[in-house]
Amino acid sequence: MMMTTIVMMWSCSGEIRRDANVSKADSLLFAAGNAKDYLKVLAIIDSLEDTGEISEMNIARWRGVANYYLGNMRSAEFHYKKAVKGEIRNEQDQLNYTKSARRLAGILTKKGAYRDALQIAMDALDRMKQSKQGSQSDYATLLNTIGCCQLNLGNSSAAEENFEEAYTSMEQVFDTDSTGHLIINTYLNTTDIIENYLALKEYQEALLWIDRADGLVKKYEEIPSTKAEATHETHGQTDLCRAIALEGLGEKKEASDYYRLAITNRFFKTAKGKLLANDYLMAAGRWNEAADNYKDLDRLLNAQDIDLTLDNIQQYLLPKYRANVGAHRMDSAIAVGIQICEALDSAITRSKIDDAAELATIYETNQKEAEIAHQKADLTMQRLIGTASALILLIVFFTVYTLHRRKAQHHLAVAHEKLQAAYDKLEETTAAKERIESELRIARDIQMSMVPNLFPEREGLDMYASMMPAKEVGGDLYGYLLLGDELYFCLGDVSGKGVPASLFMAQATRLFRTLATQHMMPDEMATRMNAALSDDDNEHAMFVTMFIGLLDLNTGKLDFCNAGHNPPILMTKNETTEKGLRETEFMKMLPNAPIGMWPGLVFKGETIESIKNRPLFVYTDGLNEAEDKDQVQFSQERILDILRHTHFDNTRHVIEIMKDEVEKHRNGAEPNDDLTMLCLRIK
């Protein structure tokens, strides 16, 4: 009875000490965080974690905070994700979860991972509503993040509703804000909205939020504790944003007036101010001013200790290069180009080193957490053994000791066997991965051999096509068959990517060639292909959008059927000039469903009496939907603009120029879809 009472008292006192230590831990961490000493934050976490004086969710959240402000975004994202996945047991855990989810959603949004960020922010908002815990700022920022994600995913109306709700919820508590903290937080959310609208060229919506940002600055100025330098910067920033929006709307004079006002503000002299000013100057075509503005860029970067990372090269040096090219200052442009090459080499090396260091830190953190968990388990076992030994004294000491040793040896043997099995499994997995990669390379070679790389050499006919899969194998296709004076051709895009799409593509290619040899019309070919591909064997419900054409090489008559595919572009002028083709337009066509989607469909065909001297350009959506690192699409308008201003040497020249323009637009981003193009012209 005495021993039991002592054990219970010991356990209770341990719980009391842990509660007290949690409070002490938070105080230490908040003090270091307010002092912006984030290395100290990490050191405190390590020391508290070793003694078990801080919860796992609190550890993950504070490690995320420290790495975020130290610029280690990969580590920050890793730790915030651990916090978000943790189990919520009390109010403190709910607070840690909300703060971590808010920051993680923001990181993912900046990366362009809009769907993941949207899911995390919406889950956090739901939990806030259910628990009725969390600050007004957290609530508004989560709504704002949800809106930014929806805007970039094309759901503008839902984004506007969330922006409005976030703004209104903060506006209701402004009168209680004596420090201006809530107003500044709302201002930062508002500038995020403005930047997103400007990036998407939705200038009218951007102006609405620029007006609100100005109103927030004025409200902040009414607070006695206002910092003058903060309001100066905000005025300069909103004036430059307004100039960019007005320029985009064609209000050039008014845009110029706001720009002149902005450059009198000291914000203009900062690196961020110079960059934002150049967004306006380059949009307005004021290349010389933009080039002059960039002369001080290196000095400003050095003054603010900004390294030329890959992101900063893209953000600062590439616009500087474009400005000098636009101003026809070729010597300066070449000098900047050399600087970019040198900086890229250093930045790539530094990026690899930083990534390796961050990954090593993450690995070490996981190892340390495993060791601590093991230590806690050992401590618990020791307490149990000690309590049992005290209760039964020395009567069973040797028995317990012997059993314990045997059990430990058995566990060690089992652990060794599991470790060896895991190692063997890893070797098998590595070998299997290498085998799959080899087979995929072979599959790519086979697939590329299925599309023609030689094109018909016939008097008066000029034809060329290109296919670039996004993965090892893809689902795009093109083909042609020349039968006397008739040229059958097609271009298509199978739903999905990878191996399943490539197999479906092979079926579609085979059917096209088989039906073309029977001299069928394009609409009948589409109907027959649909009947074959939409049968019961199509278990994965795959389909292909396709443009099928039949061209009479003597008369120029084009019979075609468009099965749910992007409308091709017909260049309507017969002659070219030094500036390229004067007019291009998307073909207006009857609606048809994609092939393979529904059985029993009858497809409709159309005819153009003659396309002689009128080049035809057909492509898959891997062209107009090609994305850069910010997920900005290449767009159909840009395709038209390039074709209008490209001198037409031959069809291969047109496709090569289009490929070069897409690569420039991607600017290093990985392809997000297969890209296939076909161009033909008869004289």
PDB file of N, CA and C in Angstrom, residues 598-665:
ATOM      1  N   TRP A 598     -18.044   8.186 -75.515  1.00  0.00           N
ATOM      2  CA  TRP A 598     -19.374   7.556 -75.481  1.00  0.00           C
ATOM      3  C   TRP A 598     -19.573   6.707 -76.743  1.00  0.00           C
ATOM      4  N   PRO A 599     -20.059   5.488 -76.595  1.00  0.00           N
ATOM      5  CA  PRO A 599     -20.330   4.662 -77.776  1.00  0.00           C
ATOM      6  C   PRO A 599     -21.560   5.173 -78.526  1.00  0.00           C
ATOM      7  N   GLY A 600     -21.609   4.847 -79.826  1.00  0.00           N
ATOM      8  CA  GLY A 600     -22.793   5.160 -80.627  1.00  0.00           C
ATOM      9  C   GLY A 600     -22.839   6.561 -81.191  1.00  0.00           C
ATOM     10  N   LEU A 601     -21.795   7.386 -81.007  1.00  0.00           N
ATOM     11  CA  LEU A 601     -21.817   8.748 -81.538  1.00  0.00           C
ATOM     12  C   LEU A 601     -21.584   8.752 -83.044  1.00  0.00           C
ATOM     13  N   VAL A 602     -22.250   9.679 -83.731  1.00  0.00           N
ATOM     14  CA  VAL A 602     -22.015   9.911 -85.164  1.00  0.00           C
ATOM     15  C   VAL A 602     -21.369  11.286 -85.293  1.00  0.00           C
ATOM     16  N   PHE A 603     -20.162  11.347 -85.809  1.00  0.00           N
ATOM     17  CA  PHE A 603     -19.399  12.588 -85.861  1.00  0.00           C
ATOM     18  C   PHE A 603     -19.721  13.363 -87.142  1.00  0.00           C
ATOM     19  N   LYS A 604     -19.651  14.661 -87.047  1.00  0.00           N
ATOM     20  CA  LYS A 604     -19.962  15.551 -88.172  1.00  0.00           C
ATOM     21  C   LYS A 604     -18.675  16.112 -88.764  1.00  0.00           C
ATOM     22  N   GLY A 605     -18.626  16.167 -90.083  1.00  0.00           N
ATOM     23  CA  GLY A 605     -17.465  16.706 -90.775  1.00  0.00           C
ATOM     24  C   GLY A 605     -17.767  18.047 -91.412  1.00  0.00           C
ATOM     25  N   GLU A 606     -16.717  18.734 -91.867  1.00  0.00           N
ATOM     26  CA  GLU A 606     -16.862  20.055 -92.501  1.00  0.00           C
ATOM     27  C   GLU A 606     -15.891  20.164 -93.656  1.00  0.00           C
ATOM     28  N   THR A 607     -16.068  21.209 -94.467  1.00  0.00           N
ATOM     29  CA  THR A 607     -15.248  21.372 -95.678  1.00  0.00           C
ATOM     30  C   THR A 607     -14.850  22.834 -95.852  1.00  0.00           C
ATOM     31  N   ILE A 608     -13.601  23.058 -96.262  1.00  0.00           N
ATOM     32  CA  ILE A 608     -13.141  24.367 -96.744  1.00  0.00           C
ATOM     33  C   ILE A 608     -12.737  24.160 -98.194  1.00  0.00           C
ATOM     34  N   GLU A 609     -13.284  24.952 -99.084  1.00  0.00           N
ATOM     35  CA  GLU A 609     -13.109  24.722-100.521  1.00  0.00           C
ATOM     36  C   GLU A 609     -11.653  24.778-100.961  1.00  0.00           C
ATOM     37  N   SER A 610     -10.870  25.658-100.355  1.00  0.00           N
ATOM     38  CA  SER A 610      -9.449  25.714-100.735  1.00  0.00           C
ATOM     39  C   SER A 610      -8.650  26.386 -99.619  1.00  0.00           C
ATOM     40  N   ILE A 611      -7.517  25.774 -99.280  1.00  0.00           N
ATOM     41  CA  ILE A 611      -6.589  26.402 -98.326  1.00  0.00           C
ATOM     42  C   ILE A 611      -5.236  26.629 -99.000  1.00  0.00           C
ATOM     43  N   LYS A 612      -5.241  26.766-100.329  1.00  0.00           N
ATOM     44  CA  LYS A 612      -3.976  27.019-101.030  1.00  0.00           C
ATOM     45  C   LYS A 612      -3.343  28.322-100.533  1.00  0.00           C
ATOM     46  N   ASN A 613      -2.034  28.250-100.293  1.00  0.00           N
ATOM     47  CA  ASN A 613      -1.267  29.397 -99.790  1.00  0.00           C
ATOM     48  C   ASN A 613      -1.779  29.910 -98.442  1.00  0.00           C
ATOM     49  N   ARG A 614      -2.541  29.104 -97.723  1.00  0.00           N
ATOM     50  CA  ARG A 614      -3.047  29.481 -96.396  1.00  0.00           C
ATOM     51  C   ARG A 614      -2.551  28.438 -95.390  1.00  0.00           C
ATOM     52  N   PRO A 615      -1.403  28.666 -94.769  1.00  0.00           N
ATOM     53  CA  PRO A 615      -0.830  27.673 -93.853  1.00  0.00           C
ATOM     54  C   PRO A 615      -1.809  27.297 -92.731  1.00  0.00           C
ATOM     55  N   LEU A 616      -1.819  26.002 -92.386  1.00  0.00           N
ATOM     56  CA  LEU A 616      -2.675  25.466 -91.324  1.00  0.00           C
ATOM     57  C   LEU A 616      -1.779  25.006 -90.178  1.00  0.00           C
ATOM     58  N   PHE A 617      -2.091  25.461 -88.955  1.00  0.00           N
ATOM     59  CA  PHE A 617      -1.273  25.136 -87.775  1.00  0.00           C
ATOM     60  C   PHE A 617      -2.163  24.418 -86.768  1.00  0.00           C
ATOM     61  N   VAL A 618      -1.833  23.140 -86.457  1.00  0.00           N
ATOM     62  CA  VAL A 618      -2.604  22.311 -85.533  1.00  0.00           C
ATOM     63  C   VAL A 618      -1.704  21.967 -84.342  1.00  0.00           C
ATOM     64  N   TYR A 619      -2.262  21.947 -83.121  1.00  0.00           N
ATOM     65  CA  TYR A 619      -1.435  21.746 -81.931  1.00  0.00           C
ATOM     66  C   TYR A 619      -2.266  21.112 -80.816  1.00  0.00           C
ATOM     67  N   THR A 620      -1.580  20.582 -79.796  1.00  0.00           N
ATOM     68  CA  THR A 620      -2.257  20.075 -78.598  1.00  0.00           C
ATOM     69  C   THR A 620      -2.204  21.140 -77.510  1.00  0.00           C
ATOM     70  N   ASP A 621      -2.989  20.928 -76.429  1.00  0.00           N
ATOM     71  CA  ASP A 621      -3.052  21.948 -75.380  1.00  0.00           C
ATOM     72  C   ASP A 621      -1.777  22.029 -74.543  1.00  0.00           C
ATOM     73  N   GLY A 622      -0.811  21.163 -74.831  1.00  0.00           N
ATOM     74  CA  GLY A 622       0.498  21.314 -74.204  1.00  0.00           C
ATOM     75  C   GLY A 622       1.207  22.572 -74.645  1.00  0.00           C
ATOM     76  N   LEU A 623       0.720  23.206 -75.740  1.00  0.00           N
ATOM     77  CA  LEU A 623       1.303  24.476 -76.202  1.00  0.00           C
ATOM     78  C   LEU A 623       0.677  25.658 -75.467  1.00  0.00           C
ATOM     79  N   ASN A 624      -0.636  25.848 -75.589  1.00  0.00           N
ATOM     80  CA  ASN A 624      -1.262  27.030 -74.992  1.00  0.00           C
ATOM     81  C   ASN A 624      -1.293  26.964 -73.460  1.00  0.00           C
ATOM     82  N   GLU A 625      -1.221  25.719 -72.883  1.00  0.00           N
ATOM     83  CA  GLU A 625      -1.242  25.586 -71.424  1.00  0.00           C
ATOM     84  C   GLU A 625       0.140  25.357 -70.823  1.00  0.00           C
ATOM     85  N   ALA A 626       1.205  25.526 -71.622  1.00  0.00           N
ATOM     86  CA  ALA A 626       2.570  25.412 -71.078  1.00  0.00           C
ATOM     87  C   ALA A 626       2.765  26.474 -69.996  1.00  0.00           C
ATOM     88  N   GLU A 627       3.337  26.074 -68.848  1.00  0.00           N
ATOM     89  CA  GLU A 627       3.421  26.958 -67.682  1.00  0.00           C
ATOM     90  C   GLU A 627       4.865  27.271 -67.322  1.00  0.00           C
ATOM     91  N   ASP A 628       5.063  28.515 -66.798  1.00  0.00           N
ATOM     92  CA  ASP A 628       6.370  28.855 -66.242  1.00  0.00           C
ATOM     93  C   ASP A 628       6.385  28.474 -64.762  1.00  0.00           C
ATOM     94  N   LYS A 629       7.426  28.904 -64.040  1.00  0.00           N
ATOM     95  CA  LYS A 629       7.553  28.502 -62.640  1.00  0.00           C
ATOM     96  C   LYS A 629       6.447  29.075 -61.772  1.00  0.00           C
ATOM     97  N   ASP A 630       5.798  30.168 -62.221  1.00  0.00           N
ATOM     98  CA  ASP A 630       4.689  30.770 -61.468  1.00  0.00           C
ATOM     99  C   ASP A 630       3.341  30.255 -61.944  1.00  0.00           C
ATOM    100  N   GLN A 631       3.356  29.199 -62.807  1.00  0.00           N
ATOM    101  CA  GLN A 631       2.144  28.583 -63.350  1.00  0.00           C
ATOM    102  C   GLN A 631       1.340  29.552 -64.225  1.00  0.00           C
ATOM    103  N   VAL A 632       2.039  30.512 -64.855  1.00  0.00           N
ATOM    104  CA  VAL A 632       1.410  31.384 -65.853  1.00  0.00           C
ATOM    105  C   VAL A 632       1.447  30.655 -67.191  1.00  0.00           C
ATOM    106  N   GLN A 633       0.296  30.555 -67.866  1.00  0.00           N
ATOM    107  CA  GLN A 633       0.215  29.776 -69.099  1.00  0.00           C
ATOM    108  C   GLN A 633       0.688  30.565 -70.315  1.00  0.00           C
ATOM    109  N   PHE A 634       1.135  29.826 -71.337  1.00  0.00           N
ATOM    110  CA  PHE A 634       1.619  30.420 -72.586  1.00  0.00           C
ATOM    111  C   PHE A 634       0.488  31.175 -73.297  1.00  0.00           C
ATOM    112  N   SER A 635      -0.706  30.608 -73.334  1.00  0.00           N
ATOM    113  CA  SER A 635      -1.969  31.217 -73.806  1.00  0.00           C
ATOM    114  C   SER A 635      -2.126  31.184 -75.325  1.00  0.00           C
ATOM    115  N   GLN A 636      -3.408  31.095 -75.750  1.00  0.00           N
ATOM    116  CA  GLN A 636      -3.734  31.091 -77.182  1.00  0.00           C
ATOM    117  C   GLN A 636      -3.441  32.447 -77.822  1.00  0.00           C
ATOM    118  N   GLU A 637      -3.655  33.540 -77.048  1.00  0.00           N
ATOM    119  CA  GLU A 637      -3.378  34.875 -77.609  1.00  0.00           C
ATOM    120  C   GLU A 637      -1.915  35.008 -78.004  1.00  0.00           C
ATOM    121  N   ARG A 638      -1.024  34.425 -77.201  1.00  0.00           N
ATOM    122  CA  ARG A 638       0.398  34.519 -77.518  1.00  0.00           C
ATOM    123  C   ARG A 638       0.743  33.709 -78.766  1.00  0.00           C
ATOM    124  N   ILE A 639       0.070  32.560 -78.952  1.00  0.00           N
ATOM    125  CA  ILE A 639       0.287  31.763 -80.168  1.00  0.00           C
ATOM    126  C   ILE A 639      -0.059  32.596 -81.391  1.00  0.00           C
ATOM    127  N   LEU A 640      -1.248  33.229 -81.351  1.00  0.00           N
ATOM    128  CA  LEU A 640      -1.666  34.075 -82.479  1.00  0.00           C
ATOM    129  C   LEU A 640      -0.667  35.199 -82.735  1.00  0.00           C
ATOM    130  N   ASP A 641      -0.208  35.832 -81.653  1.00  0.00           N
ATOM    131  CA  ASP A 641       0.712  36.957 -81.796  1.00  0.00           C
ATOM    132  C   ASP A 641       2.022  36.519 -82.446  1.00  0.00           C
ATOM    133  N   ILE A 642       2.542  35.359 -82.055  1.00  0.00           N
ATOM    134  CA  ILE A 642       3.799  34.864 -82.640  1.00  0.00           C
ATOM    135  C   ILE A 642       3.613  34.565 -84.122  1.00  0.00           C
ATOM    136  N   LEU A 643       2.489  33.921 -84.484  1.00  0.00           N
ATOM    137  CA  LEU A 643       2.252  33.595 -85.895  1.00  0.00           C
ATOM    138  C   LEU A 643       2.059  34.856 -86.741  1.00  0.00           C
ATOM    139  N   ARG A 644       1.450  35.890 -86.135  1.00  0.00           N
ATOM    140  CA  ARG A 644       1.259  37.136 -86.879  1.00  0.00           C
ATOM    141  C   ARG A 644       2.590  37.815 -87.209  1.00  0.00           C
ATOM    142  N   HIS A 645       3.551  37.688 -86.304  1.00  0.00           N
ATOM    143  CA  HIS A 645       4.795  38.445 -86.459  1.00  0.00           C
ATOM    144  C   HIS A 645       5.983  37.578 -86.868  1.00  0.00           C
ATOM    145  N   THR A 646       5.716  36.335 -87.279  1.00  0.00           N
ATOM    146  CA  THR A 646       6.799  35.450 -87.721  1.00  0.00           C
ATOM    147  C   THR A 646       6.849  35.422 -89.240  1.00  0.00           C
ATOM    148  N   HIS A 647       8.029  35.700 -89.783  1.00  0.00           N
ATOM    149  CA  HIS A 647       8.196  35.605 -91.230  1.00  0.00           C
ATOM    150  C   HIS A 647       8.120  34.139 -91.637  1.00  0.00           C
ATOM    151  N   PHE A 648       7.261  33.806 -92.589  1.00  0.00           N
ATOM    152  CA  PHE A 648       6.992  32.419 -92.947  1.00  0.00           C
ATOM    153  C   PHE A 648       8.003  31.953 -93.987  1.00  0.00           C
ATOM    154  N   ASP A 649       9.112  31.304 -93.506  1.00  0.00           N
ATOM    155  CA  ASP A 649      10.072  30.701 -94.435  1.00  0.00           C
ATOM    156  C   ASP A 649       9.557  29.346 -94.901  1.00  0.00           C
ATOM    157  N   ASN A 650       9.220  28.506 -93.940  1.00  0.00           N
ATOM    158  CA  ASN A 650       8.650  27.193 -94.231  1.00  0.00           C
ATOM    159  C   ASN A 650       7.996  26.674 -92.952  1.00  0.00           C
ATOM    160  N   THR A 651       7.301  25.530 -93.057  1.00  0.00           N
ATOM    161  CA  THR A 651       6.551  25.027 -91.901  1.00  0.00           C
ATOM    162  C   THR A 651       7.475  24.618 -90.761  1.00  0.00           C
ATOM    163  N   ARG A 652       8.641  24.065 -91.069  1.00  0.00           N
ATOM    164  CA  ARG A 652       9.575  23.674 -90.006  1.00  0.00           C
ATOM    165  C   ARG A 652      10.055  24.903 -89.241  1.00  0.00           C
ATOM    166  N   HIS A 653      10.292  26.000 -89.985  1.00  0.00           N
ATOM    167  CA  HIS A 653      10.735  27.246 -89.353  1.00  0.00           C
ATOM    168  C   HIS A 653       9.695  27.731 -88.346  1.00  0.00           C
ATOM    169  N   VAL A 654       8.413  27.646 -88.715  1.00  0.00           N
ATOM    170  CA  VAL A 654       7.331  28.095 -87.816  1.00  0.00           C
ATOM    171  C   VAL A 654       7.324  27.266 -86.529  1.00  0.00           C
ATOM    172  N   ILE A 655       7.433  25.936 -86.659  1.00  0.00           N
ATOM    173  CA  ILE A 655       7.374  25.066 -85.481  1.00  0.00           C
ATOM    174  C   ILE A 655       8.600  25.244 -84.600  1.00  0.00           C
ATOM    175  N   GLU A 656       9.787  25.409 -85.199  1.00  0.00           N
ATOM    176  CA  GLU A 656      11.001  25.607 -84.400  1.00  0.00           C
ATOM    177  C   GLU A 656      10.927  26.909 -83.608  1.00  0.00           C
ATOM    178  N   ILE A 657      10.386  27.974 -84.236  1.00  0.00           N
ATOM    179  CA  ILE A 657      10.229  29.254 -83.525  1.00  0.00           C
ATOM    180  C   ILE A 657       9.263  29.082 -82.352  1.00  0.00           C
ATOM    181  N   MET A 658       8.160  28.354 -82.581  1.00  0.00           N
ATOM    182  CA  MET A 658       7.176  28.160 -81.518  1.00  0.00           C
ATOM    183  C   MET A 658       7.797  27.366 -80.359  1.00  0.00           C
ATOM    184  N   LYS A 659       8.611  26.349 -80.661  1.00  0.00           N
ATOM    185  CA  LYS A 659       9.292  25.576 -79.612  1.00  0.00           C
ATOM    186  C   LYS A 659      10.232  26.466 -78.795  1.00  0.00           C
ATOM    187  N   ASP A 660      10.982  27.348 -79.497  1.00  0.00           N
ATOM    188  CA  ASP A 660      11.901  28.253 -78.797  1.00  0.00           C
ATOM    189  C   ASP A 660      11.148  29.195 -77.872  1.00  0.00           C
ATOM    190  N   GLU A 661       9.989  29.709 -78.344  1.00  0.00           N
ATOM    191  CA  GLU A 661       9.209  30.650 -77.531  1.00  0.00           C
ATOM    192  C   GLU A 661       8.648  29.957 -76.281  1.00  0.00           C
ATOM    193  N   VAL A 662       8.246  28.693 -76.428  1.00  0.00           N
ATOM    194  CA  VAL A 662       7.729  27.948 -75.269  1.00  0.00           C
ATOM    195  C   VAL A 662       8.824  27.728 -74.235  1.00  0.00           C
ATOM    196  N   GLU A 663      10.033  27.379 -74.697  1.00  0.00           N
ATOM    197  CA  GLU A 663      11.148  27.166 -73.765  1.00  0.00           C
ATOM    198  C   GLU A 663      11.483  28.451 -73.019  1.00  0.00           C
ATOM    199  N   LYS A 664      11.473  29.587 -73.737  1.00  0.00           N
ATOM    200  CA  LYS A 664      11.722  30.873 -73.071  1.00  0.00           C
ATOM    201  C   LYS A 664      10.657  31.138 -72.021  1.00  0.00           C
ATOM    202  N   HIS A 665       9.394  30.837 -72.377  1.00  0.00           N
ATOM    203  CA  HIS A 665       8.295  31.087 -71.425  1.00  0.00           C
ATOM    204  C   HIS A 665       8.432  30.214 -70.184  1.00  0.00           C
TER     205      HIS A 665
END
